[in-house]
Short mmCIF file of C-alpha atoms and ligand atoms in Angstrom, two decimals:
data_model
loop_
_atom_site.label_atom_id
_atom_site.label_comp_id
_atom_site.label_asym_id
_atom_site.label_seq_id
_atom_site.Cartn_x
_atom_site.Cartn_y
_atom_site.Cartn_z
CA MET O 1 -9.35 -17.60 11.53
CA ILE O 2 -8.01 -14.88 9.22
CA TYR O 3 -7.07 -15.69 5.62
CA ILE O 4 -4.59 -13.46 3.80
CA THR O 5 -4.17 -13.46 0.02
CA GLY O 6 -0.82 -12.29 -1.37
CA THR O 7 2.56 -12.46 0.32
CA GLY O 8 4.08 -9.22 -0.98
CA GLN O 9 5.07 -6.27 1.21
CA LEU O 10 1.82 -5.99 3.15
CA GLY O 11 1.14 -9.73 3.21
CA GLN O 12 4.53 -10.31 4.87
CA GLU O 13 4.12 -7.53 7.43
CA LEU O 14 0.62 -8.72 8.32
CA GLN O 15 1.99 -12.17 9.09
CA LYS O 16 4.55 -10.60 11.44
CA VAL O 17 1.92 -8.51 13.25
CA PHE O 18 -0.62 -11.36 13.54
CA ARG O 19 2.10 -13.71 14.84
CA ASP O 20 3.12 -11.13 17.46
CA THR O 21 -0.48 -10.60 18.57
CA ASN O 22 -1.31 -14.33 18.65
CA LYS O 23 -3.98 -14.19 15.97
CA SER O 24 -4.96 -17.34 14.09
CA PHE O 25 -4.19 -16.74 10.45
CA GLN O 26 -3.15 -18.40 7.25
CA ALA O 27 -1.31 -16.51 4.50
CA PHE O 28 -1.37 -17.93 0.97
CA PRO O 29 1.31 -17.23 -1.63
CA ILE O 30 0.11 -17.09 -5.23
CA GLU O 31 1.34 -20.66 -5.80
CA GLU O 32 -1.21 -21.87 -3.24
CA TRP O 33 -4.00 -19.41 -4.00
CA ASP O 34 -4.37 -17.51 -7.26
CA ILE O 35 -7.30 -15.14 -6.73
CA CYS O 36 -8.05 -15.24 -10.47
CA ASN O 37 -8.92 -18.91 -10.08
CA THR O 38 -12.61 -18.85 -9.14
CA ASN O 39 -12.69 -22.58 -8.26
CA GLN O 40 -9.79 -22.09 -5.90
CA ASN O 41 -11.51 -19.06 -4.35
CA GLU O 42 -14.65 -21.17 -3.70
CA ASP O 43 -12.68 -24.09 -2.42
CA ILE O 44 -10.41 -22.22 0.01
CA LEU O 45 -13.16 -19.95 1.32
CA SER O 46 -15.46 -22.96 1.89
CA LYS O 47 -13.43 -23.41 5.09
CA ASN O 48 -15.31 -20.31 6.32
CA PRO O 49 -12.61 -18.07 7.83
CA SER O 50 -13.99 -15.13 9.86
CA PHE O 51 -11.94 -12.62 7.84
CA LEU O 52 -10.48 -12.44 4.37
CA ILE O 53 -7.76 -9.81 3.91
CA ASN O 54 -6.96 -9.29 0.23
CA THR O 55 -3.44 -7.90 -0.18
CA ALA O 56 -2.98 -9.65 -3.53
CA ALA O 57 -2.82 -7.16 -6.38
CA TYR O 58 -1.28 -6.26 -9.69
CA THR O 59 0.98 -3.43 -8.49
CA ALA O 60 3.31 -2.79 -11.47
CA VAL O 61 1.86 0.64 -12.25
CA ASP O 62 3.73 1.27 -15.52
CA LYS O 63 3.59 -2.31 -16.80
CA ALA O 64 -0.20 -2.27 -16.33
CA GLU O 65 -0.50 0.21 -19.22
CA SER O 66 0.45 -2.56 -21.67
CA ASP O 67 -0.82 -5.50 -19.61
CA LEU O 68 -4.33 -4.25 -18.92
CA LYS O 69 -6.12 -7.58 -19.23
CA LEU O 70 -4.19 -9.09 -16.34
CA ALA O 71 -4.35 -5.88 -14.27
CA TYR O 72 -8.17 -5.86 -14.52
CA GLU O 73 -8.39 -9.60 -13.87
CA ILE O 74 -6.46 -9.32 -10.61
CA ASN O 75 -7.47 -5.86 -9.35
CA SER O 76 -11.12 -5.88 -10.45
CA GLU O 77 -12.66 -9.20 -11.56
CA ALA O 78 -10.98 -11.38 -8.93
CA VAL O 79 -12.01 -8.86 -6.26
CA LEU O 80 -15.63 -9.12 -7.42
CA ASN O 81 -15.49 -12.90 -7.17
CA LEU O 82 -13.99 -12.76 -3.66
CA ALA O 83 -16.67 -10.26 -2.57
CA GLN O 84 -19.45 -12.52 -3.91
CA ILE O 85 -18.12 -15.53 -2.01
CA CYS O 86 -17.64 -13.48 1.17
CA LYS O 87 -21.27 -12.39 0.91
CA LYS O 88 -22.50 -15.96 0.44
CA ARG O 89 -20.40 -17.25 3.33
CA ASN O 90 -20.76 -14.28 5.69
CA ILE O 91 -17.00 -13.68 5.72
CA TYR O 92 -15.76 -10.18 6.65
CA PHE O 93 -13.86 -8.81 3.63
CA ILE O 94 -10.95 -6.38 4.13
CA HIS O 95 -9.55 -5.04 0.88
CA ILE O 96 -6.65 -2.68 0.16
CA SER O 97 -6.84 0.10 -2.39
CA THR O 98 -4.75 3.09 -3.35
CA ASP O 99 -4.30 6.87 -3.20
CA PHE O 100 -3.85 6.68 -6.99
CA VAL O 101 -7.66 6.80 -7.30
CA PHE O 102 -7.14 10.57 -6.81
CA GLY O 103 -5.54 11.55 -10.09
CA LYS O 104 -7.06 14.97 -10.69
CA ASN O 105 -5.54 18.27 -9.72
CA PRO O 106 -5.89 19.11 -6.02
CA VAL O 107 -8.55 21.47 -4.75
CA VAL O 108 -7.54 24.65 -2.89
CA GLN O 109 -9.52 25.22 0.32
CA ASN O 110 -8.87 28.19 2.62
CA GLY O 111 -5.58 28.80 0.85
CA ASN O 112 -4.32 25.24 1.35
CA LEU O 113 -4.46 22.12 -0.78
CA LYS O 114 -7.31 19.94 0.47
CA PHE O 115 -6.44 16.43 1.66
CA TRP O 116 -8.64 13.83 -0.05
CA SER O 117 -11.39 12.51 2.19
CA THR O 118 -13.17 9.16 1.87
CA THR O 119 -16.27 10.95 0.57
CA ASP O 120 -14.47 12.82 -2.23
CA LEU O 121 -15.16 11.69 -5.78
CA SER O 122 -12.30 9.61 -7.12
CA SER O 123 -10.55 10.38 -10.41
CA PRO O 124 -8.30 7.46 -11.36
CA LYS O 125 -5.88 7.95 -14.24
CA GLY O 126 -4.16 5.00 -15.88
CA ILE O 127 -4.88 1.28 -15.91
CA TYR O 128 -3.58 0.46 -12.41
CA ALA O 129 -5.61 3.25 -10.78
CA GLU O 130 -8.72 2.46 -12.82
CA SER O 131 -8.52 -1.27 -12.14
CA LYS O 132 -8.18 -0.64 -8.39
CA LYS O 133 -11.12 1.79 -8.46
CA LYS O 134 -13.21 -0.80 -10.29
CA GLY O 135 -12.33 -3.35 -7.59
CA GLU O 136 -13.56 -0.89 -4.92
CA SER O 137 -16.83 -0.30 -6.79
CA TYR O 138 -17.44 -4.02 -7.21
CA ILE O 139 -17.14 -4.50 -3.44
CA GLU O 140 -19.44 -1.55 -2.68
CA ASN O 141 -22.04 -2.85 -5.14
CA THR O 142 -21.86 -6.46 -3.91
CA LEU O 143 -21.65 -6.13 -0.15
CA THR O 144 -23.89 -4.03 2.04
CA ASP O 145 -22.01 -4.69 5.26
CA LYS O 146 -19.13 -6.81 6.56
CA TYR O 147 -16.49 -5.15 4.41
CA THR O 148 -13.85 -2.46 4.81
CA ILE O 149 -11.74 -0.91 2.05
CA ILE O 150 -8.49 0.73 3.16
CA ARG O 151 -6.81 3.11 0.74
CA THR O 152 -3.12 3.52 1.39
CA SER O 153 -0.17 5.21 -0.33
CA TRP O 154 3.53 4.95 -1.25
CA LEU O 155 4.07 1.60 0.53
CA TYR O 156 7.56 0.39 1.35
CA SER O 157 9.06 -2.30 3.57
CA ALA O 158 12.01 -4.64 3.88
CA TYR O 159 10.24 -6.95 1.42
CA GLY O 160 9.96 -6.76 -2.36
CA ASN O 161 10.94 -3.81 -4.52
CA ASN O 162 10.18 -0.30 -3.40
CA PHE O 163 11.40 3.29 -3.50
CA PRO O 164 13.74 3.29 -0.44
CA LYS O 165 15.49 0.14 -1.65
CA THR O 166 15.93 1.60 -5.15
CA ILE O 167 17.33 4.85 -3.75
CA LEU O 168 19.75 2.98 -1.45
CA ARG O 169 20.93 0.88 -4.37
CA LEU O 170 21.44 3.90 -6.64
CA LEU O 171 23.23 5.89 -3.92
CA ASN O 172 25.49 2.93 -3.29
CA ASP O 173 26.44 2.59 -6.96
CA PRO O 174 30.08 3.74 -7.25
CA ASN O 175 29.52 4.71 -10.91
CA ARG O 176 26.77 7.17 -10.02
CA LYS O 177 27.74 10.64 -8.86
CA GLU O 178 24.27 12.19 -8.47
CA LEU O 179 20.57 11.42 -8.54
CA ASN O 180 17.58 13.26 -10.04
CA VAL O 181 14.28 12.81 -8.16
CA ILE O 182 10.78 14.19 -8.84
CA GLU O 183 9.75 17.05 -6.58
CA ASP O 184 6.25 17.94 -7.82
CA GLN O 185 4.37 14.80 -6.82
CA ILE O 186 3.28 14.98 -3.20
CA GLY O 187 1.98 12.12 -1.09
CA ARG O 188 2.40 10.23 2.15
CA PRO O 189 5.08 7.50 2.32
CA THR O 190 3.80 4.55 4.37
CA TRP O 191 5.66 1.72 6.09
CA ALA O 192 3.76 -1.48 5.29
CA TYR O 193 4.35 -2.66 8.87
CA ARG O 194 2.40 0.36 10.21
CA LEU O 195 -0.48 -0.40 7.84
CA ALA O 196 -0.40 -3.99 9.13
CA ASN O 197 -0.66 -2.61 12.70
CA PHE O 198 -3.69 -0.60 11.64
CA ILE O 199 -5.36 -3.64 10.05
CA GLU O 200 -4.76 -5.67 13.22
CA LEU O 201 -6.45 -2.95 15.29
CA LEU O 202 -9.33 -2.88 12.80
CA VAL O 203 -9.77 -6.67 13.07
CA GLN O 204 -9.73 -6.36 16.86
CA ASN O 205 -12.44 -3.70 16.79
CA ILE O 206 -14.63 -5.72 14.44
CA SER O 207 -14.16 -8.85 16.57
CA ASN O 208 -15.23 -6.85 19.64
CA SER O 209 -18.34 -5.56 17.79
CA ILE O 210 -17.04 -1.98 17.83
CA PRO O 211 -18.56 -0.22 14.79
CA VAL O 212 -16.08 0.53 12.01
CA GLU O 213 -16.27 2.39 8.71
CA LYS O 214 -16.61 0.89 5.25
CA MET O 215 -13.75 3.02 3.92
CA TYR O 216 -10.56 4.32 5.56
CA HIS O 217 -7.63 6.30 4.29
CA PHE O 218 -4.52 5.06 6.07
CA SER O 219 -0.96 6.30 5.56
CA ASN O 220 1.84 7.52 7.78
CA SER O 221 1.31 11.16 8.78
CA GLY O 222 3.25 14.07 7.26
CA LEU O 223 3.68 14.73 3.57
CA ALA O 224 6.58 14.47 1.18
CA SER O 225 7.62 14.73 -2.41
CA TRP O 226 9.63 11.86 -3.88
CA TYR O 227 12.61 14.25 -3.62
CA ASP O 228 11.99 14.78 0.15
CA PHE O 229 11.63 11.04 0.58
CA ALA O 230 14.91 10.34 -1.27
CA CYS O 231 16.80 12.98 0.78
CA ALA O 232 15.50 11.44 4.02
CA ILE O 233 16.56 7.96 2.85
CA GLN O 234 20.07 9.30 2.17
CA ASP O 235 20.28 11.14 5.55
CA ILE O 236 19.12 8.12 7.53
CA GLY O 237 21.28 5.76 5.46
CA LEU O 238 24.36 7.89 6.20
CA ASN O 239 23.50 8.17 9.93
CA LYS O 240 23.09 4.43 10.23
CA GLY O 241 26.28 3.74 8.30
CA ILE O 242 24.50 1.83 5.54
CA LEU O 243 25.66 4.48 3.04
CA LYS O 244 29.27 5.61 3.03
CA GLU O 245 29.25 8.74 0.89
CA LYS O 246 26.84 11.68 0.49
CA LYS O 247 25.75 12.27 -3.12
CA SER O 248 24.02 15.17 -4.75
CA ILE O 249 20.24 14.71 -5.16
CA THR O 250 18.63 17.15 -7.61
CA PRO O 251 14.88 17.93 -7.58
CA ILE O 252 13.31 17.60 -11.04
CA PRO O 253 9.80 18.17 -12.42
CA THR O 254 7.57 15.26 -13.50
CA GLU O 255 7.99 16.31 -17.14
CA SER O 256 11.70 15.46 -16.96
CA TYR O 257 10.98 11.85 -16.02
CA PRO O 258 8.22 10.56 -18.32
CA THR O 259 6.62 7.23 -17.36
CA PRO O 260 4.02 5.10 -19.20
CA ALA O 261 1.47 5.69 -16.42
CA GLU O 262 0.61 9.17 -15.18
CA ARG O 263 1.03 9.65 -11.40
CA PRO O 264 -1.13 11.91 -9.22
CA ARG O 265 0.47 15.29 -8.44
CA PHE O 266 -1.15 15.47 -5.01
CA SER O 267 -2.58 12.30 -3.49
CA VAL O 268 -2.43 13.25 0.19
CA MET O 269 -5.37 11.60 1.95
CA ASP O 270 -7.15 12.81 5.06
CA LEU O 271 -6.41 10.44 7.98
CA THR O 272 -9.09 11.64 10.42
CA LYS O 273 -11.20 8.46 10.31
CA SER O 274 -8.16 6.24 10.73
CA GLN O 275 -7.14 8.20 13.83
CA SER O 276 -10.21 6.82 15.62
CA ILE O 277 -8.54 3.40 15.31
CA MET O 278 -4.85 4.36 15.61
CA LYS O 279 -4.72 7.52 17.74
CA ASN O 280 -1.14 8.58 17.02
CA ILE O 281 -0.19 7.66 13.49
CA PRO O 282 3.60 8.07 13.32
CA HIS O 283 5.18 10.62 10.96
CA TRP O 284 6.60 8.99 7.81
CA ARG O 285 10.16 9.96 8.69
CA GLU O 286 9.96 8.27 12.10
CA ASP O 287 8.79 5.01 10.51
CA LEU O 288 11.38 5.29 7.74
CA GLU O 289 14.03 5.27 10.51
CA TYR O 290 12.52 2.10 11.96
CA CYS O 291 12.34 0.38 8.58
CA LEU O 292 15.92 1.28 7.70
CA SER O 293 17.04 -0.15 11.06
CA GLU O 294 15.75 -3.59 10.18
CA ASP O 295 18.48 -6.15 9.52
CA LEU O 296 16.39 -7.54 6.72
CA ILE O 297 16.29 -4.36 4.65
CA ILE O 298 20.04 -3.90 4.96
CA LYS O 299 20.70 -7.49 3.89
CA SER O 300 18.16 -7.38 1.06
CA TRP O 301 19.48 -4.27 -0.68
CA MET O 302 23.12 -5.20 -0.15
CA ASN O 303 22.48 -8.45 -2.00
CA TRP O 304 21.27 -6.66 -5.10
N1 NAP W 1 3.03 -0.65 -3.19
C1 NAP W 1 2.46 0.55 -3.07
O1 NAP W 1 3.13 1.59 -3.15
C2 NAP W 1 0.99 0.68 -2.83
C3 NAP W 1 0.42 1.96 -2.69
C4 NAP W 1 -0.95 2.07 -2.46
C5 NAP W 1 -1.73 0.93 -2.38
N2 NAP W 1 -1.16 -0.29 -2.54
C6 NAP W 1 -2.03 -1.48 -2.45
O2 NAP W 1 -1.68 -2.16 -1.27
C7 NAP W 1 -1.85 -3.58 -1.45
C8 NAP W 1 -0.58 -4.29 -1.05
O3 NAP W 1 0.48 -3.82 -1.86
P1 NAP W 1 1.95 -4.42 -1.75
O4 NAP W 1 2.89 -3.27 -1.87
O5 NAP W 1 2.04 -5.36 -0.59
O6 NAP W 1 2.00 -5.24 -3.12
P2 NAP W 1 3.09 -6.30 -3.60
O7 NAP W 1 4.28 -6.25 -2.73
O8 NAP W 1 3.22 -6.12 -5.06
O9 NAP W 1 2.33 -7.68 -3.30
C9 NAP W 1 1.25 -8.11 -4.04
C10 NAP W 1 1.21 -9.61 -3.92
O10 NAP W 1 0.10 -10.09 -4.65
C11 NAP W 1 0.51 -11.26 -5.31
N3 NAP W 1 -0.37 -11.56 -6.43
C12 NAP W 1 -0.41 -10.99 -7.66
N4 NAP W 1 -1.37 -11.56 -8.40
C13 NAP W 1 -1.95 -12.49 -7.62
C14 NAP W 1 -2.99 -13.43 -7.82
N5 NAP W 1 -3.63 -13.52 -8.98
N6 NAP W 1 -3.33 -14.25 -6.79
C15 NAP W 1 -2.68 -14.19 -5.62
N7 NAP W 1 -1.67 -13.34 -5.37
C16 NAP W 1 -1.32 -12.50 -6.37
C17 NAP W 1 1.93 -10.96 -5.76
O11 NAP W 1 2.60 -12.15 -6.09
P3 NAP W 1 3.82 -12.07 -7.15
O12 NAP W 1 4.82 -11.14 -6.58
O13 NAP W 1 4.27 -13.49 -7.25
O14 NAP W 1 3.19 -11.54 -8.42
C18 NAP W 1 2.46 -10.30 -4.48
O15 NAP W 1 2.89 -11.27 -3.56
C19 NAP W 1 -2.26 -3.75 -2.92
O16 NAP W 1 -3.65 -3.84 -2.98
C20 NAP W 1 -1.83 -2.46 -3.58
O17 NAP W 1 -2.61 -2.16 -4.70
C21 NAP W 1 0.17 -0.46 -2.76
#
């Protein structure tokens, strides 16, 4: 049995993938399982699932700057408690972390910017990034085996709020003639469904006693700036007829769009280890096409 905390973007996509692959699982919304409630953690995990997948998180990056107590409670302290119970009960713990742990300037290697590897020192900036890093460290210091941390980046899906949905909404606003989007932050957009596929393969490997790593970097392949991502959303939206009119999108520097939390300028992670589990990781643009073909995403942003 697989237990899943959190029913946000990834939690929803995992349910879809596990249903399609006939896995036994139970997914708990926050109303049924609040991971900050240590009694509830003990109680629910006393049923001894084989796997715990923690997708629950405080993900409001800017809000975290003024709401740090809650961000640390969810992203760090609750994770420590879950890891301790998993250790006691011999439950395999799969936890999700973020590319935002790489906040420092990129390193140039052989004339190119180096993609962050799982062995590179992290450099979180801001409360969200620091709280997620602390959660990682708690797991590494509590568990010696039976855990895997997966860092991912720029998640989007048909569920919840995310960048593609915001861009579609803004482009569809008749009062808006143009859009300014940041061009000097580079990362890898990732469809939450593809990450769920990866996690299912990981669970399969572990269940079949195939050795796996303690840390993976998983994202879609290819890189993009937020500006590239927005342009692709517009192109695909127009092709699919979910947008009617092409608007001007202007690339702007980070300095022109100040936010409470600082974002990494280059958080592209090296996917080599993940490719031993998912051989051909699709390019982000290919998966963006799939996501924007889903009935659900069209209905959800049209209802805004
Ligand atoms: N989104 C991204 O761009 C991104 C990028 C890199 C890494 N990640 C990581 O990937 C993971 C999944 O992200 P996501 O995009 O699926 O996040 P999400 O859509 O924000 O979902 C997070 C879920 O956790 C729930 N939650 C919050 N506090 C909780 C608590 N105390 N107990 C139980 N559930 C709680 C939320 O419920 P409510 O909605 O009711 O609060 C929500 O359902 C997270 O670990 C995140 O840090 C995300």
